[in-house]
PDB file of C-alpha atoms in Angstrom:
ATOM      1  CA  UNK L   1       0.000   0.000   0.000  1.00  0.00           C
ATOM      2  CA  UNK L   2       1.546   3.296  -1.059  1.00  0.00           C
ATOM      3  CA  UNK L   3      -0.980   5.618   0.591  1.00  0.00           C
ATOM      4  CA  UNK L   4      -0.580   7.808   3.673  1.00  0.00           C
ATOM      5  CA  UNK L   5      -0.269   5.748   6.837  1.00  0.00           C
ATOM      6  CA  UNK L   6      -0.807   6.811  10.433  1.00  0.00           C
ATOM      7  CA  UNK L   7       0.072   5.142  13.686  1.00  0.00           C
ATOM      8  CA  UNK L   8      -1.542   4.365  16.038  1.00  0.00           C
ATOM      9  CA  UNK L   9      -5.065   4.169  14.681  1.00  0.00           C
ATOM     10  CA  UNK L  10      -6.554   4.549  18.148  1.00  0.00           C
ATOM     11  CA  UNK L  11      -5.178   5.998  21.347  1.00  0.00           C
ATOM     12  CA  UNK L  12      -6.835   6.176  24.744  1.00  0.00           C
ATOM     13  CA  UNK L  13      -5.057   8.214  27.387  1.00  0.00           C
ATOM     14  CA  UNK L  14      -5.732   9.856  30.710  1.00  0.00           C
ATOM     15  CA  UNK L  15      -5.927  13.595  31.115  1.00  0.00           C
ATOM     16  CA  UNK L  16      -2.513  15.089  31.695  1.00  0.00           C
ATOM     17  CA  UNK L  17      -0.560  12.447  29.810  1.00  0.00           C
ATOM     18  CA  UNK L  18       1.537  13.130  26.698  1.00  0.00           C
ATOM     19  CA  UNK L  19       0.787  11.394  23.412  1.00  0.00           C
ATOM     20  CA  UNK L  20       2.638  11.203  20.106  1.00  0.00           C
ATOM     21  CA  UNK L  21       1.267  10.287  16.699  1.00  0.00           C
ATOM     22  CA  UNK L  22       3.171   9.372  13.571  1.00  0.00           C
ATOM     23  CA  UNK L  23       2.374   9.994   9.918  1.00  0.00           C
ATOM     24  CA  UNK L  24       4.149   8.466   6.917  1.00  0.00           C
ATOM     25  CA  UNK L  25       3.286  10.379   3.731  1.00  0.00           C
ATOM     26  CA  UNK L  26       3.137   9.086   0.191  1.00  0.00           C
ATOM     27  CA  UNK L  27       6.678   8.587  -1.020  1.00  0.00           C
ATOM     28  CA  UNK L  28       8.139  11.644  -2.758  1.00  0.00           C
ATOM     29  CA  UNK L  29       5.408  13.969  -1.475  1.00  0.00           C
ATOM     30  CA  UNK L  30       7.129  17.091  -0.224  1.00  0.00           C
ATOM     31  CA  UNK L  31       4.194  18.596   1.669  1.00  0.00           C
ATOM     32  CA  UNK L  32       2.649  17.129   4.808  1.00  0.00           C
ATOM     33  CA  UNK L  33      -0.404  18.501   6.598  1.00  0.00           C
ATOM     34  CA  UNK L  34      -2.012  17.845   9.973  1.00  0.00           C
ATOM     35  CA  UNK L  35      -5.733  18.361  10.576  1.00  0.00           C
ATOM     36  CA  UNK L  36      -8.048  17.717  13.504  1.00  0.00           C
ATOM     37  CA  UNK L  37     -11.618  16.494  13.086  1.00  0.00           C
ATOM     38  CA  UNK L  38     -14.239  16.401  15.824  1.00  0.00           C
ATOM     39  CA  UNK L  39     -17.502  14.508  15.581  1.00  0.00           C
ATOM     40  CA  UNK L  40     -19.903  15.940  13.021  1.00  0.00           C
ATOM     41  CA  UNK L  41     -17.450  18.558  11.783  1.00  0.00           C
ATOM     42  CA  UNK L  42     -15.118  18.961   8.854  1.00  0.00           C
ATOM     43  CA  UNK L  43     -11.367  18.666   9.360  1.00  0.00           C
ATOM     44  CA  UNK L  44      -9.627  21.773  10.714  1.00  0.00           C
ATOM     45  CA  UNK L  45      -6.132  22.710   9.592  1.00  0.00           C
ATOM     46  CA  UNK L  46      -3.408  22.568  12.247  1.00  0.00           C
ATOM     47  CA  UNK L  47      -0.056  22.892  10.501  1.00  0.00           C
ATOM     48  CA  UNK L  48       1.920  21.947   7.422  1.00  0.00           C
ATOM     49  CA  UNK L  49       5.471  21.185   6.353  1.00  0.00           C
ATOM     50  CA  UNK L  50       7.266  21.595   3.098  1.00  0.00           C
ATOM     51  CA  UNK L  51      10.076  19.088   3.297  1.00  0.00           C
ATOM     52  CA  UNK L  52      11.412  19.519   6.858  1.00  0.00           C
ATOM     53  CA  UNK L  53      10.331  23.164   7.276  1.00  0.00           C
ATOM     54  CA  UNK L  54       7.170  23.937   9.219  1.00  0.00           C
ATOM     55  CA  UNK L  55       5.704  26.787   7.180  1.00  0.00           C
ATOM     56  CA  UNK L  56       2.376  27.540   8.812  1.00  0.00           C
ATOM     57  CA  UNK L  57       0.632  26.897  12.113  1.00  0.00           C
ATOM     58  CA  UNK L  58      -3.031  27.462  12.860  1.00  0.00           C
ATOM     59  CA  UNK L  59      -4.099  29.339  15.970  1.00  0.00           C
ATOM     60  CA  UNK L  60      -5.705  26.006  16.942  1.00  0.00           C
ATOM     61  CA  UNK L  61      -2.208  24.675  17.570  1.00  0.00           C
ATOM     62  CA  UNK L  62      -1.721  25.644  21.201  1.00  0.00           C
ATOM     63  CA  UNK L  63       1.615  25.582  23.003  1.00  0.00           C
ATOM     64  CA  UNK L  64       0.860  22.035  24.122  1.00  0.00           C
ATOM     65  CA  UNK L  65       1.048  20.834  20.532  1.00  0.00           C
ATOM     66  CA  UNK L  66       4.280  20.347  18.631  1.00  0.00           C
ATOM     67  CA  UNK L  67       4.937  18.815  15.244  1.00  0.00           C
ATOM     68  CA  UNK L  68       8.142  17.771  13.564  1.00  0.00           C
ATOM     69  CA  UNK L  69       9.285  16.406  10.246  1.00  0.00           C
ATOM     70  CA  UNK L  70      12.995  15.952  10.906  1.00  0.00           C
ATOM     71  CA  UNK L  71      14.167  14.480   7.627  1.00  0.00           C
ATOM     72  CA  UNK L  72      11.409  15.635   5.360  1.00  0.00           C
ATOM     73  CA  UNK L  73       9.801  12.206   5.354  1.00  0.00           C
ATOM     74  CA  UNK L  74       7.608  11.032   8.265  1.00  0.00           C
ATOM     75  CA  UNK L  75       6.149  13.478  10.760  1.00  0.00           C
ATOM     76  CA  UNK L  76       5.182  13.315  14.421  1.00  0.00           C
ATOM     77  CA  UNK L  77       2.532  15.283  16.288  1.00  0.00           C
ATOM     78  CA  UNK L  78       2.910  15.452  20.057  1.00  0.00           C
ATOM     79  CA  UNK L  79       0.298  16.682  22.514  1.00  0.00           C
ATOM     80  CA  UNK L  80       1.538  17.431  26.013  1.00  0.00           C
ATOM     81  CA  UNK L  81      -0.656  17.462  29.115  1.00  0.00           C
ATOM     82  CA  UNK L  82      -3.691  16.215  27.215  1.00  0.00           C
ATOM     83  CA  UNK L  83      -7.124  17.638  28.009  1.00  0.00           C
ATOM     84  CA  UNK L  84     -10.557  16.159  27.350  1.00  0.00           C
ATOM     85  CA  UNK L  85     -11.067  18.789  24.650  1.00  0.00           C
ATOM     86  CA  UNK L  86      -8.197  17.229  22.701  1.00  0.00           C
ATOM     87  CA  UNK L  87     -10.331  14.169  21.979  1.00  0.00           C
ATOM     88  CA  UNK L  88     -10.688  14.074  18.201  1.00  0.00           C
ATOM     89  CA  UNK L  89      -9.528  12.359  15.030  1.00  0.00           C
ATOM     90  CA  UNK L  90      -6.091  13.583  13.980  1.00  0.00           C
ATOM     91  CA  UNK L  91      -5.639  13.380  10.232  1.00  0.00           C
ATOM     92  CA  UNK L  92      -2.497  13.603   8.183  1.00  0.00           C
ATOM     93  CA  UNK L  93      -2.399  14.416   4.475  1.00  0.00           C
ATOM     94  CA  UNK L  94       0.390  14.706   1.938  1.00  0.00           C
ATOM     95  CA  UNK L  95       0.777  16.312  -1.451  1.00  0.00           C
ATOM     96  CA  UNK L  96       3.257  17.017  -4.176  1.00  0.00           C
ATOM     97  CA  UNK L  97       3.599  20.748  -4.669  1.00  0.00           C
ATOM     98  CA  UNK L  98       1.370  21.889  -6.221  1.00  0.00           C
ATOM     99  CA  UNK L  99      -1.206  19.163  -6.047  1.00  0.00           C
ATOM    100  CA  UNK L 100      -4.164  17.595  -4.288  1.00  0.00           C
ATOM    101  CA  UNK L 101      -3.923  16.379  -0.720  1.00  0.00           C
ATOM    102  CA  UNK L 102      -4.350  12.702   0.077  1.00  0.00           C
ATOM    103  CA  UNK L 103      -5.408  11.775   3.576  1.00  0.00           C
ATOM    104  CA  UNK L 104      -4.430   8.937   5.835  1.00  0.00           C
ATOM    105  CA  UNK L 105      -6.901   6.897   7.925  1.00  0.00           C
ATOM    106  CA  UNK L 106      -6.410   9.108  10.981  1.00  0.00           C
ATOM    107  CA  UNK L 107      -5.596   8.531  14.646  1.00  0.00           C
ATOM    108  CA  UNK L 108      -8.585   8.638  16.964  1.00  0.00           C
ATOM    109  CA  UNK L 109      -7.620  10.098  20.343  1.00  0.00           C
ATOM    110  CA  UNK L 110      -9.791   9.657  23.397  1.00  0.00           C
ATOM    111  CA  UNK L 111      -8.783  11.542  26.551  1.00  0.00           C
ATOM    112  CA  UNK L 112     -10.433  10.221  29.707  1.00  0.00           C
TER     113      UNK L 112
ATOM    114  CA  UNK B   1      -9.959  33.841   7.330  1.00  0.00           C
ATOM    115  CA  UNK B   2     -11.814  31.707   4.813  1.00  0.00           C
ATOM    116  CA  UNK B   3     -15.307  30.534   5.788  1.00  0.00           C
ATOM    117  CA  UNK B   4     -16.899  27.668   3.871  1.00  0.00           C
ATOM    118  CA  UNK B   5     -20.590  26.914   4.268  1.00  0.00           C
ATOM    119  CA  UNK B   6     -22.118  23.674   3.008  1.00  0.00           C
ATOM    120  CA  UNK B   7     -25.736  22.695   2.386  1.00  0.00           C
ATOM    121  CA  UNK B   8     -27.659  20.563   3.003  1.00  0.00           C
ATOM    122  CA  UNK B   9     -26.333  18.868   6.121  1.00  0.00           C
ATOM    123  CA  UNK B  10     -28.260  15.692   5.273  1.00  0.00           C
ATOM    124  CA  UNK B  11     -29.559  14.426   1.956  1.00  0.00           C
ATOM    125  CA  UNK B  12     -31.576  11.307   1.209  1.00  0.00           C
ATOM    126  CA  UNK B  13     -32.156  10.152  -2.368  1.00  0.00           C
ATOM    127  CA  UNK B  14     -33.382   7.011  -4.052  1.00  0.00           C
ATOM    128  CA  UNK B  15     -30.983   4.878  -5.998  1.00  0.00           C
ATOM    129  CA  UNK B  16     -30.669   6.187  -9.541  1.00  0.00           C
ATOM    130  CA  UNK B  17     -31.604   9.763  -8.655  1.00  0.00           C
ATOM    131  CA  UNK B  18     -29.187  12.693  -8.719  1.00  0.00           C
ATOM    132  CA  UNK B  19     -27.718  14.396  -5.660  1.00  0.00           C
ATOM    133  CA  UNK B  20     -26.518  17.984  -5.462  1.00  0.00           C
ATOM    134  CA  UNK B  21     -24.458  19.502  -2.632  1.00  0.00           C
ATOM    135  CA  UNK B  22     -23.715  23.217  -2.544  1.00  0.00           C
ATOM    136  CA  UNK B  23     -20.945  25.226  -0.916  1.00  0.00           C
ATOM    137  CA  UNK B  24     -20.154  28.909  -0.625  1.00  0.00           C
ATOM    138  CA  UNK B  25     -16.852  30.519   0.318  1.00  0.00           C
ATOM    139  CA  UNK B  26     -15.992  33.944   1.615  1.00  0.00           C
ATOM    140  CA  UNK B  27     -12.423  34.680   0.477  1.00  0.00           C
ATOM    141  CA  UNK B  28     -12.248  35.749  -3.166  1.00  0.00           C
ATOM    142  CA  UNK B  29      -8.559  34.753  -3.163  1.00  0.00           C
ATOM    143  CA  UNK B  30      -9.485  31.071  -2.835  1.00  0.00           C
ATOM    144  CA  UNK B  31      -8.513  29.298  -6.025  1.00  0.00           C
ATOM    145  CA  UNK B  32      -8.644  25.551  -5.369  1.00  0.00           C
ATOM    146  CA  UNK B  33     -11.787  23.595  -4.455  1.00  0.00           C
ATOM    147  CA  UNK B  34     -11.624  19.848  -3.730  1.00  0.00           C
ATOM    148  CA  UNK B  35     -14.412  17.515  -2.676  1.00  0.00           C
ATOM    149  CA  UNK B  36     -13.867  14.598  -0.326  1.00  0.00           C
ATOM    150  CA  UNK B  37     -15.914  11.525   0.546  1.00  0.00           C
ATOM    151  CA  UNK B  38     -15.555  10.135   4.048  1.00  0.00           C
ATOM    152  CA  UNK B  39     -16.871   6.764   5.139  1.00  0.00           C
ATOM    153  CA  UNK B  40     -17.280   5.820   8.776  1.00  0.00           C
ATOM    154  CA  UNK B  41     -13.962   5.287  10.508  1.00  0.00           C
ATOM    155  CA  UNK B  42     -11.893   6.283   7.480  1.00  0.00           C
ATOM    156  CA  UNK B  43      -9.980   9.320   6.347  1.00  0.00           C
ATOM    157  CA  UNK B  44     -11.381  11.659   3.677  1.00  0.00           C
ATOM    158  CA  UNK B  45     -10.985  10.404   0.106  1.00  0.00           C
ATOM    159  CA  UNK B  46     -10.503  12.917  -2.692  1.00  0.00           C
ATOM    160  CA  UNK B  47     -13.185  12.415  -5.345  1.00  0.00           C
ATOM    161  CA  UNK B  48     -12.843  15.476  -7.569  1.00  0.00           C
ATOM    162  CA  UNK B  49     -11.316  18.940  -7.499  1.00  0.00           C
ATOM    163  CA  UNK B  50     -11.500  22.134  -9.526  1.00  0.00           C
ATOM    164  CA  UNK B  51      -9.311  25.190  -9.881  1.00  0.00           C
ATOM    165  CA  UNK B  52     -10.551  28.728 -10.253  1.00  0.00           C
ATOM    166  CA  UNK B  53      -9.629  28.988 -13.932  1.00  0.00           C
ATOM    167  CA  UNK B  54     -12.176  26.274 -14.782  1.00  0.00           C
ATOM    168  CA  UNK B  55     -15.960  26.523 -14.549  1.00  0.00           C
ATOM    169  CA  UNK B  56     -16.860  22.846 -14.649  1.00  0.00           C
ATOM    170  CA  UNK B  57     -15.194  19.460 -14.377  1.00  0.00           C
ATOM    171  CA  UNK B  58     -16.650  15.999 -14.825  1.00  0.00           C
ATOM    172  CA  UNK B  59     -15.463  12.514 -13.948  1.00  0.00           C
ATOM    173  CA  UNK B  60     -17.926   9.760 -14.861  1.00  0.00           C
ATOM    174  CA  UNK B  61     -20.949  10.193 -12.558  1.00  0.00           C
ATOM    175  CA  UNK B  62     -19.432  13.076 -10.616  1.00  0.00           C
ATOM    176  CA  UNK B  63     -19.251  16.713 -11.692  1.00  0.00           C
ATOM    177  CA  UNK B  64     -18.303  19.950  -9.993  1.00  0.00           C
ATOM    178  CA  UNK B  65     -19.277  23.460 -11.051  1.00  0.00           C
ATOM    179  CA  UNK B  66     -17.729  26.724  -9.881  1.00  0.00           C
ATOM    180  CA  UNK B  67     -19.175  30.227  -9.992  1.00  0.00           C
ATOM    181  CA  UNK B  68     -16.372  32.605  -8.996  1.00  0.00           C
ATOM    182  CA  UNK B  69     -18.547  35.690  -9.157  1.00  0.00           C
ATOM    183  CA  UNK B  70     -21.078  34.297  -6.707  1.00  0.00           C
ATOM    184  CA  UNK B  71     -18.353  32.438  -4.763  1.00  0.00           C
ATOM    185  CA  UNK B  72     -20.123  29.134  -4.776  1.00  0.00           C
ATOM    186  CA  UNK B  73     -19.407  25.652  -6.071  1.00  0.00           C
ATOM    187  CA  UNK B  74     -21.468  22.498  -6.263  1.00  0.00           C
ATOM    188  CA  UNK B  75     -21.037  18.733  -6.428  1.00  0.00           C
ATOM    189  CA  UNK B  76     -23.363  16.765  -8.681  1.00  0.00           C
ATOM    190  CA  UNK B  77     -23.652  12.982  -8.456  1.00  0.00           C
ATOM    191  CA  UNK B  78     -25.795  11.306 -11.099  1.00  0.00           C
ATOM    192  CA  UNK B  79     -27.239   7.785 -11.115  1.00  0.00           C
ATOM    193  CA  UNK B  80     -26.587   7.426  -7.406  1.00  0.00           C
ATOM    194  CA  UNK B  81     -25.817   4.003  -5.959  1.00  0.00           C
ATOM    195  CA  UNK B  82     -26.005   2.731  -2.357  1.00  0.00           C
ATOM    196  CA  UNK B  83     -22.173   2.746  -2.298  1.00  0.00           C
ATOM    197  CA  UNK B  84     -22.314   6.545  -2.678  1.00  0.00           C
ATOM    198  CA  UNK B  85     -23.731   6.773   0.864  1.00  0.00           C
ATOM    199  CA  UNK B  86     -21.152   8.650   2.965  1.00  0.00           C
ATOM    200  CA  UNK B  87     -20.331  12.117   4.304  1.00  0.00           C
ATOM    201  CA  UNK B  88     -19.157  14.548   1.643  1.00  0.00           C
ATOM    202  CA  UNK B  89     -17.010  17.579   2.403  1.00  0.00           C
ATOM    203  CA  UNK B  90     -16.233  20.562   0.256  1.00  0.00           C
ATOM    204  CA  UNK B  91     -13.128  22.636   0.867  1.00  0.00           C
ATOM    205  CA  UNK B  92     -11.489  25.813  -0.360  1.00  0.00           C
ATOM    206  CA  UNK B  93      -7.881  26.903  -0.261  1.00  0.00           C
ATOM    207  CA  UNK B  94      -5.497  29.612  -1.358  1.00  0.00           C
ATOM    208  CA  UNK B  95      -2.205  28.958  -3.078  1.00  0.00           C
ATOM    209  CA  UNK B  96      -0.274  31.462  -0.976  1.00  0.00           C
ATOM    210  CA  UNK B  97      -1.396  29.818   2.252  1.00  0.00           C
ATOM    211  CA  UNK B  98       0.198  26.571   1.234  1.00  0.00           C
ATOM    212  CA  UNK B  99      -3.143  25.218   0.057  1.00  0.00           C
ATOM    213  CA  UNK B 100      -4.238  24.580   3.657  1.00  0.00           C
ATOM    214  CA  UNK B 101      -7.817  23.381   3.266  1.00  0.00           C
ATOM    215  CA  UNK B 102     -10.814  25.094   4.862  1.00  0.00           C
ATOM    216  CA  UNK B 103     -13.620  22.540   5.034  1.00  0.00           C
ATOM    217  CA  UNK B 104     -17.369  22.812   5.152  1.00  0.00           C
ATOM    218  CA  UNK B 105     -19.260  20.942   7.873  1.00  0.00           C
ATOM    219  CA  UNK B 106     -20.189  18.072   5.612  1.00  0.00           C
ATOM    220  CA  UNK B 107     -23.265  16.546   4.003  1.00  0.00           C
ATOM    221  CA  UNK B 108     -24.430  13.100   5.045  1.00  0.00           C
ATOM    222  CA  UNK B 109     -25.745  11.447   1.874  1.00  0.00           C
ATOM    223  CA  UNK B 110     -27.962   8.387   2.115  1.00  0.00           C
ATOM    224  CA  UNK B 111     -28.861   6.504  -1.054  1.00  0.00           C
ATOM    225  CA  UNK B 112     -31.717   4.096  -0.507  1.00  0.00           C
ATOM    226  CA  UNK B 113     -32.262   1.091  -2.790  1.00  0.00           C
TER     227      UNK B 113
END
């Protein structure tokens, strides 16, 4: 399968814990995007990378959130001190500049 | 920032009928408009997209139209099948914002046999 992959698919954590998600984009795609989707809503943009550079961050990305793409390939999204409001589906997408974005299956986070 | 509104929120059609979903956007600088289909528990799947220099695009049973003056675009699905049942999202983006997508709230389409 050469699509976008995300790991883990599901994560349950307790409030206050840190979590990290991983996204592997489609090979050769230079752009990687993170979105958050809550129940009954469309995805909301969080941040994106072009190669290893983080070029834009949404105001939704609080100080507790950090994303990296160290070698311009896979990316990680870390949430520190999780809150119940962080419960959502975290989606990753990749594209070849310029070009359409292809999404992964998402990581569903539940914060208890 | 860009605001995308999508209507209707739910749509029920009989198999074989057509379905139309409409979206409006607020930022006249938006120049790329994709449509995604999302099934339960899966990520959004790109089904068709259109750029602002084109008024209409068709791919088999799916078509998208764009009216830049009115700032609205629509998805048309003809000869609907039960497998078309899903949530559909429209989105708009601007090239100079890295094509970050601004999504509508989605339309839940149900195609009944």
